[in-house]
PDB file of C-alpha atoms (C1' of nucleotides) in Angstrom:
ATOM      1  CA  MET B1267     147.278 -67.982 155.723  1.00  0.00           C
ATOM      2  CA  ASP B1268     144.845 -69.934 157.787  1.00  0.00           C
ATOM      3  CA  GLU B1269     144.721 -73.661 157.536  1.00  0.00           C
ATOM      4  CA  LEU B1270     141.473 -75.398 156.701  1.00  0.00           C
ATOM      5  CA  VAL B1271     140.091 -74.957 160.202  1.00  0.00           C
ATOM      6  CA  PHE B1272     136.603 -75.772 158.965  1.00  0.00           C
ATOM      7  CA  ASP B1273     137.479 -79.165 157.475  1.00  0.00           C
ATOM      8  CA  VAL B1274     135.863 -81.758 159.751  1.00  0.00           C
ATOM      9  CA  PHE B1275     138.497 -84.306 158.934  1.00  0.00           C
ATOM     10  CA  ALA B1276     141.201 -82.196 160.490  1.00  0.00           C
ATOM     11  CA  ARG B1277     141.969 -82.816 164.120  1.00  0.00           C
ATOM     12  CA  ASN B1278     141.884 -79.232 165.297  1.00  0.00           C
ATOM     13  CA  CYS B1279     138.788 -78.265 163.472  1.00  0.00           C
ATOM     14  CA  THR B1280     136.220 -75.786 164.669  1.00  0.00           C
ATOM     15  CA  SER B1281     133.331 -77.242 162.716  1.00  0.00           C
ATOM     16  CA  ARG B1282     133.998 -80.659 164.198  1.00  0.00           C
ATOM     17  CA  GLU B1283     133.434 -79.150 167.610  1.00  0.00           C
ATOM     18  CA  THR B1284     130.151 -77.551 166.603  1.00  0.00           C
ATOM     19  CA  MET B1285     129.087 -80.752 164.862  1.00  0.00           C
ATOM     20  CA  GLU B1286     129.598 -82.589 168.115  1.00  0.00           C
ATOM     21  CA  HIS B1287     127.457 -80.123 169.998  1.00  0.00           C
ATOM     22  CA  ALA B1288     124.690 -80.447 167.425  1.00  0.00           C
ATOM     23  CA  THR B1289     124.875 -84.183 166.821  1.00  0.00           C
ATOM     24  CA  GLY B1290     125.906 -85.296 170.268  1.00  0.00           C
ATOM     25  CA  ARG B1291     123.762 -87.475 172.483  1.00  0.00           C
ATOM     26  CA  TRP B1292     121.595 -84.633 173.751  1.00  0.00           C
ATOM     27  CA  GLY B1293     122.223 -81.924 171.162  1.00  0.00           C
ATOM     28  CA  THR B1294     120.194 -83.627 168.471  1.00  0.00           C
ATOM     29  CA  LEU B1295     117.254 -84.210 170.764  1.00  0.00           C
ATOM     30  CA  ALA B1296     117.248 -80.675 172.095  1.00  0.00           C
ATOM     31  CA  LEU B1297     117.398 -79.159 168.614  1.00  0.00           C
ATOM     32  CA  VAL B1298     114.693 -81.394 167.191  1.00  0.00           C
ATOM     33  CA  ALA B1299     112.492 -80.757 170.206  1.00  0.00           C
ATOM     34  CA  LEU B1300     112.864 -77.022 169.644  1.00  0.00           C
ATOM     35  CA  LEU B1301     111.528 -77.404 166.104  1.00  0.00           C
ATOM     36  CA  ASP B1302     108.101 -77.519 167.736  1.00  0.00           C
ATOM     37  CA  GLY B1303     108.618 -73.921 168.773  1.00  0.00           C
ATOM     38  CA  THR B1304     109.763 -71.854 171.705  1.00  0.00           C
ATOM     39  CA  THR B1305     109.967 -73.993 174.808  1.00  0.00           C
ATOM     40  CA  ARG B1306     110.716 -73.473 178.471  1.00  0.00           C
ATOM     41  CA  PHE B1307     113.462 -75.248 180.345  1.00  0.00           C
ATOM     42  CA  ASN B1308     111.368 -77.755 182.229  1.00  0.00           C
ATOM     43  CA  ALA B1309     109.103 -78.427 179.272  1.00  0.00           C
ATOM     44  CA  LEU B1310     112.192 -79.371 177.298  1.00  0.00           C
ATOM     45  CA  ARG B1311     113.349 -81.517 180.143  1.00  0.00           C
ATOM     46  CA  ARG B1312     110.092 -83.422 180.101  1.00  0.00           C
ATOM     47  CA  ARG B1313     110.159 -83.729 176.343  1.00  0.00           C
ATOM     48  CA  VAL B1314     113.641 -85.160 176.149  1.00  0.00           C
ATOM     49  CA  ASP B1315     113.111 -88.274 178.187  1.00  0.00           C
ATOM     50  CA  GLY B1316     116.061 -89.229 180.350  1.00  0.00           C
ATOM     51  CA  ILE B1317     118.026 -85.972 180.275  1.00  0.00           C
ATOM     52  CA  SER B1318     119.174 -84.560 183.588  1.00  0.00           C
ATOM     53  CA  GLU B1319     118.981 -80.894 184.514  1.00  0.00           C
ATOM     54  CA  LYS B1320     122.722 -80.689 184.327  1.00  0.00           C
ATOM     55  CA  MET B1321     123.000 -82.144 180.848  1.00  0.00           C
ATOM     56  CA  LEU B1322     120.120 -80.061 179.498  1.00  0.00           C
ATOM     57  CA  SER B1323     121.712 -76.948 180.912  1.00  0.00           C
ATOM     58  CA  GLN B1324     125.126 -77.772 179.470  1.00  0.00           C
ATOM     59  CA  THR B1325     123.688 -78.767 176.109  1.00  0.00           C
ATOM     60  CA  LEU B1326     121.666 -75.587 175.786  1.00  0.00           C
ATOM     61  CA  GLN B1327     124.623 -73.448 176.777  1.00  0.00           C
ATOM     62  CA  ALA B1328     126.847 -75.038 174.153  1.00  0.00           C
ATOM     63  CA  LEU B1329     124.164 -74.604 171.493  1.00  0.00           C
ATOM     64  CA  GLU B1330     123.539 -71.038 172.550  1.00  0.00           C
ATOM     65  CA  ARG B1331     127.229 -70.230 172.399  1.00  0.00           C
ATOM     66  CA  ASP B1332     127.442 -71.671 168.889  1.00  0.00           C
ATOM     67  CA  GLY B1333     124.508 -69.509 167.834  1.00  0.00           C
ATOM     68  CA  LEU B1334     122.059 -72.357 167.228  1.00  0.00           C
ATOM     69  CA  VAL B1335     119.775 -71.621 170.134  1.00  0.00           C
ATOM     70  CA  LEU B1336     118.412 -68.380 171.502  1.00  0.00           C
ATOM     71  CA  ARG B1337     117.835 -67.967 175.221  1.00  0.00           C
ATOM     72  CA  GLU B1338     115.436 -65.336 176.495  1.00  0.00           C
ATOM     73  CA  ALA B1339     114.959 -64.779 180.194  1.00  0.00           C
ATOM     74  CA  ARG B1340     112.284 -62.585 181.715  1.00  0.00           C
ATOM     75  CA  PRO B1341     113.351 -61.199 185.080  1.00  0.00           C
ATOM     76  CA  THR B1342     110.144 -62.233 186.828  1.00  0.00           C
ATOM     77  CA  ILE B1343     109.531 -64.242 189.944  1.00  0.00           C
ATOM     78  CA  PRO B1344     109.430 -67.109 189.436  1.00  0.00           C
ATOM     79  CA  PRO B1345     111.866 -66.935 186.498  1.00  0.00           C
ATOM     80  CA  HIS B1346     110.548 -67.481 183.000  1.00  0.00           C
ATOM     81  CA  VAL B1347     113.128 -68.649 180.469  1.00  0.00           C
ATOM     82  CA  GLU B1348     112.385 -69.519 176.885  1.00  0.00           C
ATOM     83  CA  TYR B1349     114.535 -71.325 174.381  1.00  0.00           C
ATOM     84  CA  SER B1350     114.108 -71.157 170.641  1.00  0.00           C
ATOM     85  CA  LEU B1351     116.069 -71.861 167.479  1.00  0.00           C
ATOM     86  CA  THR B1352     118.018 -69.222 165.611  1.00  0.00           C
ATOM     87  CA  GLY B1353     117.963 -69.191 161.824  1.00  0.00           C
ATOM     88  CA  LEU B1354     121.043 -71.351 161.668  1.00  0.00           C
ATOM     89  CA  GLY B1355     119.712 -73.545 164.450  1.00  0.00           C
ATOM     90  CA  THR B1356     116.510 -74.109 162.506  1.00  0.00           C
ATOM     91  CA  ASP B1357     118.426 -75.204 159.434  1.00  0.00           C
ATOM     92  CA  VAL B1358     120.561 -77.595 161.436  1.00  0.00           C
ATOM     93  CA  ALA B1359     117.574 -78.926 163.368  1.00  0.00           C
ATOM     94  CA  LYS B1360     115.611 -79.575 160.189  1.00  0.00           C
ATOM     95  CA  GLN B1361     118.509 -81.498 158.792  1.00  0.00           C
ATOM     96  CA  LEU B1362     118.754 -83.544 161.965  1.00  0.00           C
ATOM     97  CA  HIS B1363     115.031 -84.119 161.952  1.00  0.00           C
ATOM     98  CA  THR B1364     115.240 -85.519 158.436  1.00  0.00           C
ATOM     99  CA  LEU B1365     117.996 -87.828 159.603  1.00  0.00           C
ATOM    100  CA  VAL B1366     115.984 -88.983 162.597  1.00  0.00           C
ATOM    101  CA  GLU B1367     112.983 -89.715 160.422  1.00  0.00           C
ATOM    102  CA  LEU B1368     115.099 -91.519 157.887  1.00  0.00           C
ATOM    103  CA  LEU B1369     116.562 -93.711 160.572  1.00  0.00           C
ATOM    104  CA  GLU B1370     113.266 -94.339 162.336  1.00  0.00           C
ATOM    105  CA  SER B1371     111.588 -95.384 159.124  1.00  0.00           C
ATOM    106  CA  ARG B1372     114.355 -97.855 158.474  1.00  0.00           C
ATOM    107  CA  MET B1373     114.883 -99.272 161.914  1.00  0.00           C
ATOM    108  CA  PRO B1374     113.502-102.628 160.774  1.00  0.00           C
ATOM    109  CA  GLU B1375     116.523-102.918 158.483  1.00  0.00           C
ATOM    110  CA  VAL B1376     118.773-102.062 161.396  1.00  0.00           C
ATOM    111  CA  MET B1377     117.161-104.685 163.590  1.00  0.00           C
ATOM    112  CA  THR B1378     117.544-107.315 160.896  1.00  0.00           C
ATOM    113  CA  ALA B1379     121.188-106.395 160.400  1.00  0.00           C
ATOM    114  CA  ARG B1380     121.806-106.668 164.116  1.00  0.00           C
ATOM    115  CA  GLU B1381     120.290-110.100 164.334  1.00  0.00           C
ATOM    116  CA  ALA B1382     122.405-111.263 161.419  1.00  0.00           C
ATOM    117  CA  TYR B1383     125.519-109.768 162.979  1.00  0.00           C
ATOM    118  CA  ASP B1384     124.868-111.246 166.393  1.00  0.00           C
ATOM    119  CA  ALA B1385     124.033-114.639 164.931  1.00  0.00           C
ATOM    120  CA  ARG B1386     127.622-115.225 163.971  1.00  0.00           C
TER     121      ARG B1386
ATOM    122  CA  MET I  58     101.502-104.208 172.160  1.00  0.00           C
ATOM    123  CA  ASP I  59     104.934-102.723 171.677  1.00  0.00           C
ATOM    124  CA  GLU I  60     105.686 -99.263 172.851  1.00  0.00           C
ATOM    125  CA  LEU I  61     107.037 -96.644 170.482  1.00  0.00           C
ATOM    126  CA  VAL I  62     110.524 -98.113 170.531  1.00  0.00           C
ATOM    127  CA  PHE I  63     111.542 -96.049 167.522  1.00  0.00           C
ATOM    128  CA  ASP I  64     110.622 -92.660 168.989  1.00  0.00           C
ATOM    129  CA  VAL I  65     113.932 -90.905 169.663  1.00  0.00           C
ATOM    130  CA  PHE I  66     112.449 -88.929 172.491  1.00  0.00           C
ATOM    131  CA  ALA I  67     111.794 -92.068 174.485  1.00  0.00           C
ATOM    132  CA  ARG I  68     114.501 -93.109 176.878  1.00  0.00           C
ATOM    133  CA  ASN I  69     114.717 -96.759 175.886  1.00  0.00           C
ATOM    134  CA  CYS I  70     114.585 -96.192 172.205  1.00  0.00           C
ATOM    135  CA  THR I  71     116.391 -98.283 169.640  1.00  0.00           C
ATOM    136  CA  SER I  72     116.687 -95.549 167.059  1.00  0.00           C
ATOM    137  CA  ARG I  73     118.326 -93.267 169.605  1.00  0.00           C
ATOM    138  CA  GLU I  74     121.045 -95.855 169.985  1.00  0.00           C
ATOM    139  CA  THR I  75     121.621 -96.092 166.239  1.00  0.00           C
ATOM    140  CA  MET I  76     121.508 -92.314 165.947  1.00  0.00           C
ATOM    141  CA  GLU I  77     124.297 -92.117 168.472  1.00  0.00           C
ATOM    142  CA  HIS I  78     126.416 -94.549 166.512  1.00  0.00           C
ATOM    143  CA  ALA I  79     125.874 -92.594 163.317  1.00  0.00           C
ATOM    144  CA  THR I  80     126.142 -89.079 164.721  1.00  0.00           C
ATOM    145  CA  GLY I  81     128.664 -89.740 167.447  1.00  0.00           C
ATOM    146  CA  ARG I  82     132.099 -88.182 167.487  1.00  0.00           C
ATOM    147  CA  TRP I  83     133.659 -90.730 165.124  1.00  0.00           C
ATOM    148  CA  GLY I  84     130.588 -92.238 163.469  1.00  0.00           C
ATOM    149  CA  THR I  85     129.873 -89.158 161.393  1.00  0.00           C
ATOM    150  CA  LEU I  86     133.437 -88.874 160.204  1.00  0.00           C
ATOM    151  CA  ALA I  87     133.718 -92.552 159.315  1.00  0.00           C
ATOM    152  CA  LEU I  88     130.452 -92.516 157.379  1.00  0.00           C
ATOM    153  CA  VAL I  89     131.239 -89.341 155.491  1.00  0.00           C
ATOM    154  CA  ALA I  90     134.736 -90.600 154.691  1.00  0.00           C
ATOM    155  CA  LEU I  91     133.212 -93.783 153.268  1.00  0.00           C
ATOM    156  CA  LEU I  92     131.135 -91.703 150.848  1.00  0.00           C
ATOM    157  CA  ASP I  93     134.324 -91.472 148.792  1.00  0.00           C
ATOM    158  CA  GLY I  94     134.063 -95.194 148.206  1.00  0.00           C
ATOM    159  CA  THR I  95     135.361 -98.479 149.524  1.00  0.00           C
ATOM    160  CA  THR I  96     138.261 -97.885 151.855  1.00  0.00           C
ATOM    161  CA  ARG I  97     140.717 -99.985 153.796  1.00  0.00           C
ATOM    162  CA  PHE I  98     141.200 -99.796 157.528  1.00  0.00           C
ATOM    163  CA  ASN I  99     144.422 -97.838 157.613  1.00  0.00           C
ATOM    164  CA  ALA I 100     143.381 -95.548 154.802  1.00  0.00           C
ATOM    165  CA  LEU I 101     140.327 -94.668 156.854  1.00  0.00           C
ATOM    166  CA  ARG I 102     142.525 -94.159 159.857  1.00  0.00           C
ATOM    167  CA  ARG I 103     144.682 -91.684 157.970  1.00  0.00           C
ATOM    168  CA  ARG I 104     141.650 -89.911 156.585  1.00  0.00           C
ATOM    169  CA  VAL I 105     139.959 -89.383 159.921  1.00  0.00           C
ATOM    170  CA  ASP I 106     142.611 -87.325 161.606  1.00  0.00           C
ATOM    171  CA  GLY I 107     143.032 -88.043 165.292  1.00  0.00           C
ATOM    172  CA  ILE I 108     141.151 -91.326 165.558  1.00  0.00           C
ATOM    173  CA  SER I 109     142.933 -94.182 167.309  1.00  0.00           C
ATOM    174  CA  GLU I 110     142.979 -97.743 166.018  1.00  0.00           C
ATOM    175  CA  LYS I 111     140.771 -98.768 168.865  1.00  0.00           C
ATOM    176  CA  MET I 112     138.112 -96.143 168.274  1.00  0.00           C
ATOM    177  CA  LEU I 113     138.063 -96.741 164.532  1.00  0.00           C
ATOM    178  CA  SER I 114     137.650-100.434 165.133  1.00  0.00           C
ATOM    179  CA  GLN I 115     134.857 -99.941 167.649  1.00  0.00           C
ATOM    180  CA  THR I 116     133.114 -97.363 165.489  1.00  0.00           C
ATOM    181  CA  LEU I 117     133.182 -99.561 162.411  1.00  0.00           C
ATOM    182  CA  GLN I 118     131.921-102.546 164.359  1.00  0.00           C
ATOM    183  CA  ALA I 119     128.972-100.607 165.715  1.00  0.00           C
ATOM    184  CA  LEU I 120     128.115 -99.281 162.252  1.00  0.00           C
ATOM    185  CA  GLU I 121     128.502-102.722 160.731  1.00  0.00           C
ATOM    186  CA  ARG I 122     126.229-104.242 163.337  1.00  0.00           C
ATOM    187  CA  ASP I 123     123.585-101.599 162.628  1.00  0.00           C
ATOM    188  CA  GLY I 124     123.797-102.401 158.925  1.00  0.00           C
ATOM    189  CA  LEU I 125     125.259 -99.061 157.851  1.00  0.00           C
ATOM    190  CA  VAL I 126     128.670-100.348 156.916  1.00  0.00           C
ATOM    191  CA  LEU I 127     129.767-103.458 155.070  1.00  0.00           C
ATOM    192  CA  ARG I 128     133.020-105.175 155.969  1.00  0.00           C
ATOM    193  CA  GLU I 129     134.715-107.459 153.502  1.00  0.00           C
ATOM    194  CA  ALA I 130     137.852-109.338 154.444  1.00  0.00           C
ATOM    195  CA  ARG I 131     139.999-111.285 152.029  1.00  0.00           C
ATOM    196  CA  PRO I 132     141.827-114.120 153.754  1.00  0.00           C
ATOM    197  CA  THR I 133     145.199-113.154 152.349  1.00  0.00           C
ATOM    198  CA  ILE I 134     148.536-112.501 153.960  1.00  0.00           C
ATOM    199  CA  PRO I 135     148.842-109.728 154.807  1.00  0.00           C
ATOM    200  CA  PRO I 136     145.112-109.248 155.499  1.00  0.00           C
ATOM    201  CA  HIS I 137     143.108-107.062 153.164  1.00  0.00           C
ATOM    202  CA  VAL I 138     139.927-105.615 154.649  1.00  0.00           C
ATOM    203  CA  GLU I 139     137.628-103.229 152.874  1.00  0.00           C
ATOM    204  CA  TYR I 140     134.873-101.113 154.318  1.00  0.00           C
ATOM    205  CA  SER I 141     132.011 -99.667 152.329  1.00  0.00           C
ATOM    206  CA  LEU I 142     128.567 -98.213 152.878  1.00  0.00           C
ATOM    207  CA  THR I 143     125.384-100.249 152.595  1.00  0.00           C
ATOM    208  CA  GLY I 144     122.318 -98.759 150.959  1.00  0.00           C
ATOM    209  CA  LEU I 145     121.052 -97.489 154.281  1.00  0.00           C
ATOM    210  CA  GLY I 146     124.543 -96.360 155.237  1.00  0.00           C
ATOM    211  CA  THR I 147     124.789 -94.326 152.065  1.00  0.00           C
ATOM    212  CA  ASP I 148     121.514 -92.585 152.762  1.00  0.00           C
ATOM    213  CA  VAL I 149     122.560 -91.756 156.295  1.00  0.00           C
ATOM    214  CA  ALA I 150     126.040 -90.658 155.222  1.00  0.00           C
ATOM    215  CA  LYS I 151     124.641 -88.351 152.546  1.00  0.00           C
ATOM    216  CA  GLN I 152     122.405 -86.758 155.104  1.00  0.00           C
ATOM    217  CA  LEU I 153     125.322 -86.287 157.457  1.00  0.00           C
ATOM    218  CA  HIS I 154     127.434 -84.906 154.642  1.00  0.00           C
ATOM    219  CA  THR I 155     124.796 -82.302 153.894  1.00  0.00           C
ATOM    220  CA  LEU I 156     124.801 -81.365 157.550  1.00  0.00           C
ATOM    221  CA  VAL I 157     128.577 -81.084 157.651  1.00  0.00           C
ATOM    222  CA  GLU I 158     128.587 -78.876 154.570  1.00  0.00           C
ATOM    223  CA  LEU I 159     125.806 -76.735 155.943  1.00  0.00           C
ATOM    224  CA  LEU I 160     127.713 -76.202 159.147  1.00  0.00           C
ATOM    225  CA  GLU I 161     131.063 -75.606 157.464  1.00  0.00           C
ATOM    226  CA  SER I 162     129.576 -73.005 155.166  1.00  0.00           C
ATOM    227  CA  ARG I 163     128.138 -71.183 158.139  1.00  0.00           C
ATOM    228  CA  MET I 164     130.970 -71.425 160.587  1.00  0.00           C
ATOM    229  CA  PRO I 165     131.565 -67.681 160.323  1.00  0.00           C
ATOM    230  CA  GLU I 166     128.140 -67.196 161.938  1.00  0.00           C
ATOM    231  CA  VAL I 167     129.118 -69.654 164.651  1.00  0.00           C
ATOM    232  CA  MET I 168     132.378 -67.855 165.325  1.00  0.00           C
ATOM    233  CA  THR I 169     130.593 -64.523 165.565  1.00  0.00           C
ATOM    234  CA  ALA I 170     128.033 -65.972 167.945  1.00  0.00           C
ATOM    235  CA  ARG I 171     130.773 -67.381 170.126  1.00  0.00           C
ATOM    236  CA  GLU I 172     132.562 -64.076 170.358  1.00  0.00           C
ATOM    237  CA  ALA I 173     129.335 -62.362 171.338  1.00  0.00           C
ATOM    238  CA  TYR I 174     128.586 -65.047 173.922  1.00  0.00           C
ATOM    239  CA  ASP I 175     132.057 -64.960 175.430  1.00  0.00           C
ATOM    240  CA  ALA I 176     132.094 -61.174 175.508  1.00  0.00           C
ATOM    241  CA  ARG I 177     129.506 -61.115 178.221  1.00  0.00           C
TER     242      ARG I 177
ATOM    243  C1'  DC F 685     111.058 -71.978 187.952  1.00  0.00           C
ATOM    244  C1'  DG F 686     115.553 -72.350 186.287  1.00  0.00           C
ATOM    245  C1'  DG F 687     119.265 -73.134 187.200  1.00  0.00           C
ATOM    246  C1'  DT F 688     124.439 -73.918 189.745  1.00  0.00           C
ATOM    247  C1'  DA F 689     127.686 -76.601 192.864  1.00  0.00           C
ATOM    248  C1'  DT F 690     129.377 -80.770 194.415  1.00  0.00           C
ATOM    249  C1'  DC F 691     130.284 -85.423 194.607  1.00  0.00           C
ATOM    250  C1'  DC F 692     131.291 -89.724 192.675  1.00  0.00           C
ATOM    251  C1'  DG F 693     131.100 -93.886 189.700  1.00  0.00           C
ATOM    252  C1'  DT F 694     131.823 -95.588 185.030  1.00  0.00           C
ATOM    253  C1'  DA F 695     132.343 -95.505 180.466  1.00  0.00           C
ATOM    254  C1'  DC F 696     134.894 -93.629 177.020  1.00  0.00           C
ATOM    255  C1'  DT F 697     139.685 -92.560 175.172  1.00  0.00           C
ATOM    256  C1'  DG F 698     144.208 -92.836 173.802  1.00  0.00           C
ATOM    257  C1'  DA F 699     148.999 -95.085 174.199  1.00  0.00           C
ATOM    258  C1'  DT F 700     151.325 -98.882 173.999  1.00  0.00           C
ATOM    259  C1'  DA F 701     152.322-103.489 173.144  1.00  0.00           C
ATOM    260  C1'  DC F 702     151.296-107.560 170.931  1.00  0.00           C
ATOM    261  C1'  DT F 703     149.264-111.117 167.350  1.00  0.00           C
ATOM    262  C1'  DG F 704     147.894-113.700 162.985  1.00  0.00           C
TER     263       DG F 704
ATOM    264  C1'  DC T 508     147.861-104.989 157.304  1.00  0.00           C
ATOM    265  C1'  DA T 509     144.266-105.216 160.463  1.00  0.00           C
ATOM    266  C1'  DG T 510     143.289-105.646 164.216  1.00  0.00           C
ATOM    267  C1'  DT T 511     142.998-107.237 169.817  1.00  0.00           C
ATOM    268  C1'  DA T 512     144.542-106.692 174.742  1.00  0.00           C
ATOM    269  C1'  DT T 513     145.689-104.150 178.482  1.00  0.00           C
ATOM    270  C1'  DC T 514     146.027-100.230 181.265  1.00  0.00           C
ATOM    271  C1'  DA T 515     145.741 -95.579 183.122  1.00  0.00           C
ATOM    272  C1'  DG T 516     143.611 -90.963 182.828  1.00  0.00           C
ATOM    273  C1'  DT T 517     139.734 -88.123 182.252  1.00  0.00           C
ATOM    274  C1'  DA T 518     135.713 -86.431 181.087  1.00  0.00           C
ATOM    275  C1'  DC T 519     131.056 -87.561 180.869  1.00  0.00           C
ATOM    276  C1'  DG T 520     126.869 -88.261 183.220  1.00  0.00           C
ATOM    277  C1'  DG T 521     123.543 -88.766 187.005  1.00  0.00           C
ATOM    278  C1'  DA T 522     122.059 -87.840 191.853  1.00  0.00           C
ATOM    279  C1'  DT T 523     121.658 -84.756 195.270  1.00  0.00           C
ATOM    280  C1'  DA T 524     121.561 -80.497 197.500  1.00  0.00           C
ATOM    281  C1'  DC T 525     121.154 -75.815 197.318  1.00  0.00           C
ATOM    282  C1'  DC T 526     120.209 -70.728 195.561  1.00  0.00           C
ATOM    283  C1'  DG T 527     117.940 -66.478 193.486  1.00  0.00           C
TER     284       DG T 527
END
DNA sequence: CGGTATCCGTACTGATACTG
DNA sequence: CAGTATCAGTACGGATACCG
C-alpha cells in the first residue's frame, strides 16, 4: 500500500510541494491577483510589485502544472496570453485571500509584538 | 501620510513579510503542528519531518517576533522550553490548516493535472 | 507581447560540532 | 534539552540580453 504521501508533515510529501507553490513568496500573490479575473502576463507583472519576468513565469508554470492556474494563448502577433484560475485554484486563492486579509487587519498587533521583541 | 504599508501587492510591505514567515516552507508546518497544543522544541522537530534544528529555531524566532508564537522557557536543568500559539497565531494557523486540508483532499486533481501537463 | 537563456551574487539550507 | 556557531553547497532571485 501507499504511504501517506499527502500528509504535509511527511518529508516526501506531494501536498507539501503543492503547498509551497501556492503559499510561496510569489505563489500567493499571483493567485490572489488572479481572483480579480483573467489577466495577461504583463498586467500580472505590474500588479505584483517587485516580481521579475523570470519569477512570474516560473511561478505561473508551477501553478499551471499543479492545476491551479489555466493558461490560454492565442496564436496572434503580437502574442496574447491570458491566465485565470481553475476551480481548484479559485478555492485555494480564496483561502489565501482570507489569510491575507486576516493578517493585514491585524498588522498593528504584529508591529506591537515586534517592538516588544526587539526591545529586549 | 503613510503609504499603504499593509497592502501585500506593494513591494515594501510589512504584511508581505509576515505572510512569508507564516506561509513559508517551515512556517506553515510549525504553525499547524502547534494547533495540537503547547509543544517542546524537540517534539516539534520530530513532528515536522525533515526540518533541521537551525531552521526550526529560525522559524520559531521569526514567528515569535511577529507575535504568532509564544515561547516560554523554564530556567531548569536541563532546559524546558515550550512553544504555543498566541491568539493571532491560532487564527492564522487555523486558516493555514484549512488550506492544507483543502489541498490534501484535492491532491488527486493536482496529480491528474500534472500528468496532463507533463504529457505535452 | 510573452516569454526563454544566461550569468552571477547572495541568501537560504543542512551537517556537524559545540555549549549551558 | 534547547539551542548557537561555523561552514560548504545549492538553489533562489534579479539583471540583462535575446527570440518568435
